[in-house]
Coordinates of C-alpha atoms in Angstrom, one line a residue:
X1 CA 0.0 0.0 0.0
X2 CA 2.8 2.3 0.9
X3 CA 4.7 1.5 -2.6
X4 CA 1.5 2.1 -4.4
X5 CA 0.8 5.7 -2.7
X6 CA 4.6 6.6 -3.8
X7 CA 4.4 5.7 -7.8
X8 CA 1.0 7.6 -7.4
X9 CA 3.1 10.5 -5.6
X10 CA 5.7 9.7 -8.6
X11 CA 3.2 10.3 -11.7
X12 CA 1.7 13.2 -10.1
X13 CA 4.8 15.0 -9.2
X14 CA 5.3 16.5 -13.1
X15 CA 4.4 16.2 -16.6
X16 CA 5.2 13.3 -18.7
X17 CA 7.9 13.9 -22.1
X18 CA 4.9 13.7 -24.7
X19 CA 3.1 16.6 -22.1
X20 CA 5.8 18.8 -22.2
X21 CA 6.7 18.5 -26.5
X22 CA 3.1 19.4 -26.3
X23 CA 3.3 22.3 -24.5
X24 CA 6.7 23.6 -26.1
X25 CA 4.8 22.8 -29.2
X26 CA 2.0 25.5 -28.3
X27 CA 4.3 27.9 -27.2
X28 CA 6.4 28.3 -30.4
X29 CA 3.0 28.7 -32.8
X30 CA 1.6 31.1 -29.9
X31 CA 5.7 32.9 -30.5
X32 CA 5.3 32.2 -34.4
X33 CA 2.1 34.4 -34.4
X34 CA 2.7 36.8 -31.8
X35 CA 6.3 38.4 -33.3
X36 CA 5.2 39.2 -36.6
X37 CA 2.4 41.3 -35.1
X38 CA 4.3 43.3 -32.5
X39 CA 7.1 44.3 -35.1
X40 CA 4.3 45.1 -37.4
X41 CA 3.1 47.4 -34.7
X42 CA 6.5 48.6 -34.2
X43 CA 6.5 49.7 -37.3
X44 CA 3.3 50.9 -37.7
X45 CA 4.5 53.6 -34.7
X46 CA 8.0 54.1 -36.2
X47 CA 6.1 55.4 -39.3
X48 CA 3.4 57.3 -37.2
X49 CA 6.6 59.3 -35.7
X50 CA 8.9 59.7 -38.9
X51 CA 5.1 61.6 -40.6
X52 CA 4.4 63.4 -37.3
X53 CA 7.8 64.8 -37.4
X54 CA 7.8 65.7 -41.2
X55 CA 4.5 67.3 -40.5
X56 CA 6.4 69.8 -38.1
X57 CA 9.1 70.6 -40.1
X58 CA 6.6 71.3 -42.7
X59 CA 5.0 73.9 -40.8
X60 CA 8.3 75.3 -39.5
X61 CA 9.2 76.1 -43.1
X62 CA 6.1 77.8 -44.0
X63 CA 5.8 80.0 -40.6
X64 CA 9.8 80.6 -41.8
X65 CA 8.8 81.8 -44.9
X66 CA 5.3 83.3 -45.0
X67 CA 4.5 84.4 -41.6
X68 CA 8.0 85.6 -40.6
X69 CA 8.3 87.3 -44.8
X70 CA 11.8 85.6 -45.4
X71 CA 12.4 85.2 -49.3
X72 CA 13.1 81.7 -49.3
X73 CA 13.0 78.9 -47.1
X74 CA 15.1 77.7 -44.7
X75 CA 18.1 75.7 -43.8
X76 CA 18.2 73.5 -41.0
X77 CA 20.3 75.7 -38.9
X78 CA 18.2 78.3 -39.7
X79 CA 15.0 76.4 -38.6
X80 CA 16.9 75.8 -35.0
X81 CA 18.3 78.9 -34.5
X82 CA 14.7 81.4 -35.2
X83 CA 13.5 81.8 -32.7
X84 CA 10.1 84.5 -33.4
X85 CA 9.4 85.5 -29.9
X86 CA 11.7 83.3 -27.9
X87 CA 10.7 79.8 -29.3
X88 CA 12.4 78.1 -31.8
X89 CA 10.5 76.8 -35.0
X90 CA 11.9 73.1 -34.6
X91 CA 12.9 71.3 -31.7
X92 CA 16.8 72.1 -31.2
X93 CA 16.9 68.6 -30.6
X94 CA 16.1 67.5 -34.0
X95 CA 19.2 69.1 -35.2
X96 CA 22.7 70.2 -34.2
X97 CA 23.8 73.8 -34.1
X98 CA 25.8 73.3 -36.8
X99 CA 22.1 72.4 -39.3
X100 CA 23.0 68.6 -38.9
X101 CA 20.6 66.1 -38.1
X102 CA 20.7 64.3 -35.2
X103 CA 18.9 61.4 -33.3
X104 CA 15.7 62.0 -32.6
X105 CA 13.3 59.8 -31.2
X106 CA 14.7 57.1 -34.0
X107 CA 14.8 59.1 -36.8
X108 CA 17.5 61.8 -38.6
X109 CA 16.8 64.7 -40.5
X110 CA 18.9 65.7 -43.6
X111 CA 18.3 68.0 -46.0
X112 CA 17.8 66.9 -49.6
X113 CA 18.8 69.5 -51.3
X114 CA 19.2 73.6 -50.5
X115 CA 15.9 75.2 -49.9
X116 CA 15.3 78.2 -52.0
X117 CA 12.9 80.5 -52.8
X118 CA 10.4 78.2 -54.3
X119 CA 10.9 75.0 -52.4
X120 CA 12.6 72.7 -49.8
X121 CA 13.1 69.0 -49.5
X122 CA 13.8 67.1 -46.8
X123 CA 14.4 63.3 -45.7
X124 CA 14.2 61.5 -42.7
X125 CA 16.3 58.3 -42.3
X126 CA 16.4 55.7 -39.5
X127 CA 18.7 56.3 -36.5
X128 CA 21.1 53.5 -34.8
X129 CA 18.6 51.3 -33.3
X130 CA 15.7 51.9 -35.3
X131 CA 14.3 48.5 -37.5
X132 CA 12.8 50.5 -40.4
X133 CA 14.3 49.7 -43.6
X134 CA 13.2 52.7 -45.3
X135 CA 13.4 56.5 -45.1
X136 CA 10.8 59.0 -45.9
X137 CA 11.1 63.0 -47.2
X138 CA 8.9 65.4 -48.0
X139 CA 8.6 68.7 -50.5
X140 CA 7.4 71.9 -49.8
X141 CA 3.8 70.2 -51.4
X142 CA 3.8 68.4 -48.3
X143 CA 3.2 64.9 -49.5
X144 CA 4.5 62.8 -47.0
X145 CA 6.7 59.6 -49.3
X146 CA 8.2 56.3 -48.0
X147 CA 11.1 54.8 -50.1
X148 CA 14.2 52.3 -49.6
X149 CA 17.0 53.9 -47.0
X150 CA 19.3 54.5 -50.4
X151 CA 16.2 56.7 -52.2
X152 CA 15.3 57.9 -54.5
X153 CA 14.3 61.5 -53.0
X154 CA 12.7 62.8 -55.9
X155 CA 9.4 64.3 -56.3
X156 CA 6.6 61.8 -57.7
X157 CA 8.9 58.8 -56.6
X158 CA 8.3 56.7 -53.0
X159 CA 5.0 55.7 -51.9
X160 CA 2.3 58.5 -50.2
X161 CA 1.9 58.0 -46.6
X162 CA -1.2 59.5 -45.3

């Protein structure tokens, strides 16, 4: 009776080999489905950011130009360093005192080409640590485009993000 209460004791005690391939089984299709969503969602925010900050430097460039009455529009110094009524138009984080882009919240700025009178172009590519593998820019039109990290940064190229 004593023998018999101890294998009982025994088989209760854990799970058998076929219980536990079972359950490492479930857990790699439960990992297999639940990866590829959250660096979708990654993504998804990574983009979210990369527009949102496009977005601002869009409007810095047009209170640069038209409601401070500058000729053309500016440089990315230039953007950092007005400051119409004591705050800047940009961030000075976004960019280095010098008009170089700098790590911010993932993403660089760089200037396409110089702005001029008639237009600007800027790009946004992914900082160290960031998984996107594309960059996006944007014109003074304001279309927000996507394309690969190596371009091309040229107007009706790259996909429209909205």
């Amino acid at each position: 009776l004593v023998e018999m209460e101890n294998i009982k004791r025994k088989k209760e005690a854990g799970l058998t080999l076929p219980e536990l391939l079972i359950v490492a089984i479930v857990i790699g299709i439960l990992a297999a489905i639940a990866i590829p969503l959250l660096l979708g969602s990654k993504r998804g925010v990574e983009q979210k950011l990369a527009v949102a900050q496009l977005a601002d430097f869009k409007r810095a460039q047009t209170a640069y130009k038209d409601d401070l009455n500058n000729p053309a529009y500016a440089t990315l110094q230039q953007l950092r360093n007005t400051s119409p009524g004591g705050n800047p138009l940009i961030d000075p984080l976004m960019v280095n005192p010098d008009g170089t882009g700098r790590d911010y919240k993932g993403w660089t700025v760089e200037q396409i080409q110089a702005p001029t009178a008639s237009t600007f172009a800027l790009k946004l590519m992914p900082s160290a640590g960031n998984p996107a593998d594309y960059s996006f820019f944007i014109y003074e039109d304001g279309v927000v485009r996507r394309t690969a990290l190596t371009g091309p940064w040229t107007r009706g190229t790259g996909t429209i993000v909205e």
